[in-house]
PDB file of C-alpha atoms in Angstrom:
ATOM      1  CA  UNK A   2      -1.624  -9.604   3.711  1.00 33.00           C
ATOM      2  CA  UNK A   3       1.220 -11.915   3.133  1.00 33.00           C
ATOM      3  CA  UNK A   4       4.534 -11.152   1.327  1.00 37.00           C
ATOM      4  CA  UNK A   5       5.306  -8.139  -0.597  1.00 37.00           C
ATOM      5  CA  UNK A   6       1.779  -7.514  -1.713  1.00 43.00           C
ATOM      6  CA  UNK A   7      -0.313  -5.345   0.376  1.00 46.00           C
ATOM      7  CA  UNK A   8       1.488  -4.627   3.658  1.00 46.00           C
ATOM      8  CA  UNK A   9       2.679  -6.741   6.464  1.00 43.00           C
ATOM      9  CA  UNK A  10       0.558  -9.899   7.511  1.00 40.00           C
ATOM     10  CA  UNK A  11      -2.635  -9.093   9.338  1.00 46.00           C
ATOM     11  CA  UNK A  12      -4.651 -10.879  11.814  1.00 45.00           C
ATOM     12  CA  UNK A  13      -8.155 -10.638  10.391  1.00 48.00           C
ATOM     13  CA  UNK A  14     -11.452 -11.646  12.049  1.00 49.00           C
ATOM     14  CA  UNK A  15     -12.048 -15.252  12.833  1.00 47.00           C
ATOM     15  CA  UNK A  16     -14.868 -17.248  12.839  1.00 49.00           C
ATOM     16  CA  UNK A  17     -16.051 -18.889  16.235  1.00 49.00           C
ATOM     17  CA  UNK A  18     -14.142 -22.065  14.946  1.00 45.00           C
ATOM     18  CA  UNK A  19     -11.189 -20.144  14.890  1.00 43.00           C
ATOM     19  CA  UNK A  20     -10.985 -20.123  11.043  1.00 49.00           C
ATOM     20  CA  UNK A  21      -9.856 -16.940   9.274  1.00 59.00           C
ATOM     21  CA  UNK A  22     -12.866 -14.910   8.114  1.00 88.00           C
ATOM     22  CA  UNK A  23     -13.551 -16.254   4.566  1.00 89.00           C
ATOM     23  CA  UNK A  24     -13.946 -12.621   3.215  1.00 93.00           C
ATOM     24  CA  UNK A  25     -10.317 -11.565   4.234  1.00 92.00           C
ATOM     25  CA  UNK A  26      -9.006 -14.882   2.701  1.00 94.00           C
ATOM     26  CA  UNK A  27     -10.791 -14.281  -0.574  1.00 96.00           C
ATOM     27  CA  UNK A  28      -9.299 -10.555  -0.288  1.00 95.00           C
ATOM     28  CA  UNK A  29      -5.828 -11.831   0.226  1.00 93.00           C
ATOM     29  CA  UNK A  30      -5.996 -14.241  -2.530  1.00 95.00           C
ATOM     30  CA  UNK A  31      -7.741 -11.838  -4.944  1.00 94.00           C
ATOM     31  CA  UNK A  32      -4.893  -9.338  -4.515  1.00 90.00           C
ATOM     32  CA  UNK A  33      -2.338 -12.189  -5.472  1.00 89.00           C
ATOM     33  CA  UNK A  34      -4.170 -13.282  -8.381  1.00 92.00           C
ATOM     34  CA  UNK A  35      -4.554  -9.637  -9.646  1.00 88.00           C
ATOM     35  CA  UNK A  36      -0.804  -9.062  -9.186  1.00 83.00           C
ATOM     36  CA  UNK A  37      -0.082 -12.335 -11.179  1.00 85.00           C
ATOM     37  CA  UNK A  38      -2.491 -12.151 -14.011  1.00 86.00           C
ATOM     38  CA  UNK A  39      -3.507  -8.254 -14.221  1.00 83.00           C
ATOM     39  CA  UNK A  40      -7.152  -7.188 -14.088  1.00 85.00           C
ATOM     40  CA  UNK A  41      -8.155  -7.791 -17.404  1.00 88.00           C
ATOM     41  CA  UNK A  42      -6.999 -11.308 -17.469  1.00 91.00           C
ATOM     42  CA  UNK A  43      -7.951 -12.304 -14.095  1.00 93.00           C
ATOM     43  CA  UNK A  44     -11.741 -13.887 -13.962  1.00 95.00           C
ATOM     44  CA  UNK A  45     -13.583 -14.606 -10.874  1.00 97.00           C
ATOM     45  CA  UNK A  46     -13.215 -18.191 -11.645  1.00 97.00           C
ATOM     46  CA  UNK A  47      -9.590 -17.754 -11.084  1.00 97.00           C
ATOM     47  CA  UNK A  48      -9.932 -16.106  -7.884  1.00 97.00           C
ATOM     48  CA  UNK A  49     -12.645 -18.757  -6.738  1.00 97.00           C
ATOM     49  CA  UNK A  50     -10.279 -21.361  -7.460  1.00 96.00           C
ATOM     50  CA  UNK A  51      -7.162 -19.944  -6.022  1.00 96.00           C
ATOM     51  CA  UNK A  52      -9.326 -19.108  -2.828  1.00 96.00           C
ATOM     52  CA  UNK A  53     -10.807 -22.455  -2.625  1.00 95.00           C
ATOM     53  CA  UNK A  54     -14.343 -21.238  -2.772  1.00 95.00           C
ATOM     54  CA  UNK A  55     -16.958 -22.066  -5.285  1.00 95.00           C
ATOM     55  CA  UNK A  56     -17.853 -19.302  -7.714  1.00 95.00           C
ATOM     56  CA  UNK A  57     -21.389 -18.690  -6.444  1.00 95.00           C
ATOM     57  CA  UNK A  58     -19.745 -18.437  -2.915  1.00 94.00           C
ATOM     58  CA  UNK A  59     -17.396 -15.814  -4.559  1.00 96.00           C
ATOM     59  CA  UNK A  60     -20.575 -13.848  -6.203  1.00 95.00           C
ATOM     60  CA  UNK A  61     -22.272 -13.901  -2.734  1.00 94.00           C
ATOM     61  CA  UNK A  62     -19.461 -11.896  -1.210  1.00 95.00           C
ATOM     62  CA  UNK A  63     -18.540  -9.686  -4.287  1.00 95.00           C
ATOM     63  CA  UNK A  64     -21.183  -8.947  -6.955  1.00 96.00           C
ATOM     64  CA  UNK A  65     -18.625  -8.235  -9.582  1.00 95.00           C
ATOM     65  CA  UNK A  66     -14.878  -8.536 -10.451  1.00 94.00           C
ATOM     66  CA  UNK A  67     -14.758  -4.564 -10.119  1.00 91.00           C
ATOM     67  CA  UNK A  68     -16.246  -4.618  -6.670  1.00 93.00           C
ATOM     68  CA  UNK A  69     -13.561  -7.618  -5.735  1.00 95.00           C
ATOM     69  CA  UNK A  70     -10.616  -5.745  -7.334  1.00 92.00           C
ATOM     70  CA  UNK A  71     -11.612  -2.255  -5.747  1.00 90.00           C
ATOM     71  CA  UNK A  72     -12.004  -4.122  -2.102  1.00 92.00           C
ATOM     72  CA  UNK A  73      -8.841  -6.067  -2.401  1.00 92.00           C
ATOM     73  CA  UNK A  74      -6.694  -3.029  -3.479  1.00 88.00           C
ATOM     74  CA  UNK A  75      -8.229  -0.662  -0.959  1.00 89.00           C
ATOM     75  CA  UNK A  76      -7.700  -3.267   1.836  1.00 91.00           C
ATOM     76  CA  UNK A  77      -4.017  -3.775   0.687  1.00 87.00           C
ATOM     77  CA  UNK A  78      -3.553  -0.059   0.676  1.00 86.00           C
ATOM     78  CA  UNK A  79      -5.057   0.407   4.033  1.00 90.00           C
ATOM     79  CA  UNK A  80      -2.731  -2.258   5.230  1.00 90.00           C
ATOM     80  CA  UNK A  81       0.174  -0.621   3.821  1.00 90.00           C
ATOM     81  CA  UNK A  82      -0.954   2.773   5.530  1.00 93.00           C
ATOM     82  CA  UNK A  83      -1.216   1.321   8.982  1.00 96.00           C
ATOM     83  CA  UNK A  84       2.060  -0.253   8.804  1.00 95.00           C
ATOM     84  CA  UNK A  85       3.518   3.255   7.570  1.00 96.00           C
ATOM     85  CA  UNK A  86       1.822   5.028  10.306  1.00 97.00           C
ATOM     86  CA  UNK A  87       3.294   2.519  12.707  1.00 97.00           C
ATOM     87  CA  UNK A  88       6.779   3.168  11.654  1.00 96.00           C
ATOM     88  CA  UNK A  89       6.325   6.797  11.533  1.00 97.00           C
ATOM     89  CA  UNK A  90       5.225   6.811  15.163  1.00 95.00           C
ATOM     90  CA  UNK A  91       8.290   5.053  16.625  1.00 94.00           C
ATOM     91  CA  UNK A  92       9.829   8.343  17.851  1.00 92.00           C
ATOM     92  CA  UNK A  93      12.582   6.151  19.936  1.00 94.00           C
ATOM     93  CA  UNK A  94      14.150   6.115  16.275  1.00 96.00           C
ATOM     94  CA  UNK A  95      15.665   9.037  14.195  1.00 96.00           C
ATOM     95  CA  UNK A  96      13.214  10.594  11.715  1.00 96.00           C
ATOM     96  CA  UNK A  97      15.314   9.767   8.666  1.00 96.00           C
ATOM     97  CA  UNK A  98      15.076   6.083   9.674  1.00 97.00           C
ATOM     98  CA  UNK A  99      11.241   6.189  10.281  1.00 97.00           C
ATOM     99  CA  UNK A 100      10.525   7.849   7.007  1.00 97.00           C
ATOM    100  CA  UNK A 101      12.805   5.510   5.002  1.00 97.00           C
ATOM    101  CA  UNK A 102      10.646   2.558   6.375  1.00 96.00           C
ATOM    102  CA  UNK A 103       7.556   4.356   5.835  1.00 96.00           C
ATOM    103  CA  UNK A 104       8.401   4.986   2.323  1.00 94.00           C
ATOM    104  CA  UNK A 105       9.457   1.508   1.840  1.00 93.00           C
ATOM    105  CA  UNK A 106       6.255   0.245   3.115  1.00 92.00           C
ATOM    106  CA  UNK A 107       4.280   2.601   1.113  1.00 90.00           C
ATOM    107  CA  UNK A 108       6.410   2.510  -2.278  1.00 86.00           C
ATOM    108  CA  UNK A 109       9.245   0.817  -2.155  1.00 81.00           C
ATOM    109  CA  UNK A 110       7.460  -2.769  -1.594  1.00 76.00           C
ATOM    110  CA  UNK A 111       5.911  -2.392  -5.220  1.00 72.00           C
ATOM    111  CA  UNK A 112       9.185  -3.141  -6.874  1.00 70.00           C
ATOM    112  CA  UNK A 113       9.895  -6.396  -8.103  1.00 55.00           C
ATOM    113  CA  UNK A 114       7.864  -9.059  -9.641  1.00 47.00           C
ATOM    114  CA  UNK A 115       4.633  -9.240  -7.843  1.00 50.00           C
ATOM    115  CA  UNK A 116       4.443  -5.724  -6.428  1.00 54.00           C
ATOM    116  CA  UNK A 117       5.585  -4.161  -9.658  1.00 52.00           C
ATOM    117  CA  UNK A 118       2.914  -5.762 -11.463  1.00 57.00           C
ATOM    118  CA  UNK A 119       0.300  -4.876  -8.816  1.00 62.00           C
ATOM    119  CA  UNK A 120       1.164  -1.200  -9.018  1.00 62.00           C
ATOM    120  CA  UNK A 121       0.709  -1.263 -12.519  1.00 64.00           C
ATOM    121  CA  UNK A 122      -2.634  -2.844 -12.441  1.00 69.00           C
ATOM    122  CA  UNK A 123      -3.787  -0.482  -9.848  1.00 72.00           C
ATOM    123  CA  UNK A 124      -2.452   2.555 -11.969  1.00 71.00           C
ATOM    124  CA  UNK A 125      -4.055   1.418 -15.110  1.00 70.00           C
ATOM    125  CA  UNK A 126      -7.463   0.760 -13.428  1.00 73.00           C
ATOM    126  CA  UNK A 127      -7.840   3.901 -11.190  1.00 76.00           C
ATOM    127  CA  UNK A 128     -11.259   4.454 -12.212  1.00 76.00           C
ATOM    128  CA  UNK A 129     -12.210   0.969 -10.752  1.00 77.00           C
ATOM    129  CA  UNK A 130     -10.733   1.993  -7.204  1.00 76.00           C
ATOM    130  CA  UNK A 131     -12.626   5.146  -6.863  1.00 76.00           C
ATOM    131  CA  UNK A 132     -12.319   7.654  -3.800  1.00 77.00           C
ATOM    132  CA  UNK A 133      -9.417   5.391  -2.386  1.00 75.00           C
ATOM    133  CA  UNK A 134      -7.163   6.504  -5.033  1.00 71.00           C
ATOM    134  CA  UNK A 135      -7.381  10.147  -3.787  1.00 74.00           C
ATOM    135  CA  UNK A 136      -8.004   9.372  -0.182  1.00 85.00           C
ATOM    136  CA  UNK A 137      -5.210   6.974   0.966  1.00 85.00           C
ATOM    137  CA  UNK A 138      -2.164   8.856  -0.642  1.00 87.00           C
ATOM    138  CA  UNK A 139      -3.664  11.979   0.774  1.00 90.00           C
ATOM    139  CA  UNK A 140      -3.620  10.265   4.213  1.00 93.00           C
ATOM    140  CA  UNK A 141      -0.084   9.118   3.864  1.00 93.00           C
ATOM    141  CA  UNK A 142       1.034  12.482   2.976  1.00 93.00           C
ATOM    142  CA  UNK A 143      -0.574  13.856   6.239  1.00 94.00           C
ATOM    143  CA  UNK A 144       1.169  11.126   8.379  1.00 95.00           C
ATOM    144  CA  UNK A 145       4.574  12.286   6.793  1.00 95.00           C
ATOM    145  CA  UNK A 146       3.776  15.822   7.378  1.00 94.00           C
ATOM    146  CA  UNK A 147       2.844  15.334  10.970  1.00 93.00           C
ATOM    147  CA  UNK A 148       6.059  13.128  11.630  1.00 94.00           C
ATOM    148  CA  UNK A 149       8.300  15.762  10.392  1.00 93.00           C
ATOM    149  CA  UNK A 150       6.379  18.593  12.098  1.00 91.00           C
ATOM    150  CA  UNK A 151       6.574  16.682  15.550  1.00 89.00           C
ATOM    151  CA  UNK A 152      10.530  15.783  15.020  1.00 90.00           C
ATOM    152  CA  UNK A 153      11.353  19.205  13.738  1.00 85.00           C
ATOM    153  CA  UNK A 154       9.170  21.733  16.244  1.00 80.00           C
ATOM    154  CA  UNK A 155      10.902  24.549  15.154  1.00 72.00           C
ATOM    155  CA  UNK A 156       9.857  24.286  11.588  1.00 73.00           C
ATOM    156  CA  UNK A 157       6.619  25.841  10.191  1.00 82.00           C
ATOM    157  CA  UNK A 158       3.893  23.533   9.140  1.00 85.00           C
ATOM    158  CA  UNK A 159       4.327  24.647   5.392  1.00 89.00           C
ATOM    159  CA  UNK A 160       7.653  23.638   5.364  1.00 91.00           C
ATOM    160  CA  UNK A 161       7.113  20.137   6.710  1.00 91.00           C
ATOM    161  CA  UNK A 162       4.067  19.866   4.124  1.00 91.00           C
ATOM    162  CA  UNK A 163       6.592  20.891   1.378  1.00 93.00           C
ATOM    163  CA  UNK A 164       9.260  18.315   2.759  1.00 93.00           C
ATOM    164  CA  UNK A 165       6.600  15.582   2.579  1.00 93.00           C
ATOM    165  CA  UNK A 166       5.415  16.557  -0.791  1.00 94.00           C
ATOM    166  CA  UNK A 167       8.946  16.456  -2.279  1.00 95.00           C
ATOM    167  CA  UNK A 168       9.593  13.114  -0.510  1.00 95.00           C
ATOM    168  CA  UNK A 169       6.353  11.544  -2.033  1.00 92.00           C
ATOM    169  CA  UNK A 170       7.564  12.890  -5.478  1.00 92.00           C
ATOM    170  CA  UNK A 171      11.106  11.476  -5.152  1.00 94.00           C
ATOM    171  CA  UNK A 172       9.741   8.104  -3.999  1.00 91.00           C
ATOM    172  CA  UNK A 173       7.257   8.141  -7.014  1.00 87.00           C
ATOM    173  CA  UNK A 174       9.972   8.997  -9.340  1.00 89.00           C
ATOM    174  CA  UNK A 175      12.410   6.381  -7.833  1.00 89.00           C
ATOM    175  CA  UNK A 176       9.632   3.646  -8.012  1.00 85.00           C
ATOM    176  CA  UNK A 177       9.719   4.126 -11.923  1.00 82.00           C
ATOM    177  CA  UNK A 178      13.497   4.497 -12.347  1.00 86.00           C
ATOM    178  CA  UNK A 179      14.951   1.849 -10.054  1.00 86.00           C
ATOM    179  CA  UNK A 180      14.821  -2.015 -10.423  1.00 82.00           C
ATOM    180  CA  UNK A 181      15.616  -2.954  -7.004  1.00 86.00           C
ATOM    181  CA  UNK A 182      14.125  -2.276  -3.592  1.00 88.00           C
ATOM    182  CA  UNK A 183      17.683  -1.854  -2.204  1.00 92.00           C
ATOM    183  CA  UNK A 184      18.621   0.677  -4.937  1.00 93.00           C
ATOM    184  CA  UNK A 185      15.168   2.492  -4.111  1.00 92.00           C
ATOM    185  CA  UNK A 186      16.015   2.651  -0.519  1.00 94.00           C
ATOM    186  CA  UNK A 187      19.636   3.685  -0.949  1.00 96.00           C
ATOM    187  CA  UNK A 188      18.440   6.526  -3.278  1.00 95.00           C
ATOM    188  CA  UNK A 189      15.584   7.634  -0.974  1.00 95.00           C
ATOM    189  CA  UNK A 190      18.002   7.697   1.932  1.00 97.00           C
ATOM    190  CA  UNK A 191      20.050  10.311  -0.066  1.00 96.00           C
ATOM    191  CA  UNK A 192      16.777  12.317  -0.904  1.00 96.00           C
ATOM    192  CA  UNK A 193      15.776  12.134   2.857  1.00 96.00           C
ATOM    193  CA  UNK A 194      19.025  13.360   4.008  1.00 96.00           C
ATOM    194  CA  UNK A 195      19.243  16.154   1.357  1.00 95.00           C
ATOM    195  CA  UNK A 196      15.575  17.476   2.626  1.00 93.00           C
ATOM    196  CA  UNK A 197      16.306  17.085   6.240  1.00 92.00           C
ATOM    197  CA  UNK A 198      19.596  19.033   6.535  1.00 85.00           C
TER     198      UNK A 198
END
């Protein structure tokens, strides 16, 4: 996915001709369109036009706007989760830096114009997103916990889980209290330092 919406650029499946898979193009475009106009104001026609696909072609891929929104949001969050996992696995870097980068990917990128709008749209339509609303944050919590456990082997798993839970709560709070990604990172860096003394 491109830009600040939905993770690092992803190489999606391609057709034999080397063109990007149409479904991935539509999902990327849909996520950007929902971020720009919101869920209620975005029509299937808007997405079809932006993705340069016919409306019948879009309906061939997705039966409804709800299905398209859920697929686009879930794909974006899964991309974020993969990127956060990649940041956490690089054990050549200090744990504090890895945590900061992972939280920036998972939460910080949703500050600012398009990202902030997308987070608001997702939050307002949690019912449309289904199980991914619970599953993906739970998986992120597990990734953070595992990174803390590996880096601080002398610590009990319960303490690592509490640190992960507290950092997640801090990141969510900071997302709503800060206007810029830089401020988010600075404040989260302080929270990480306090919790990992």
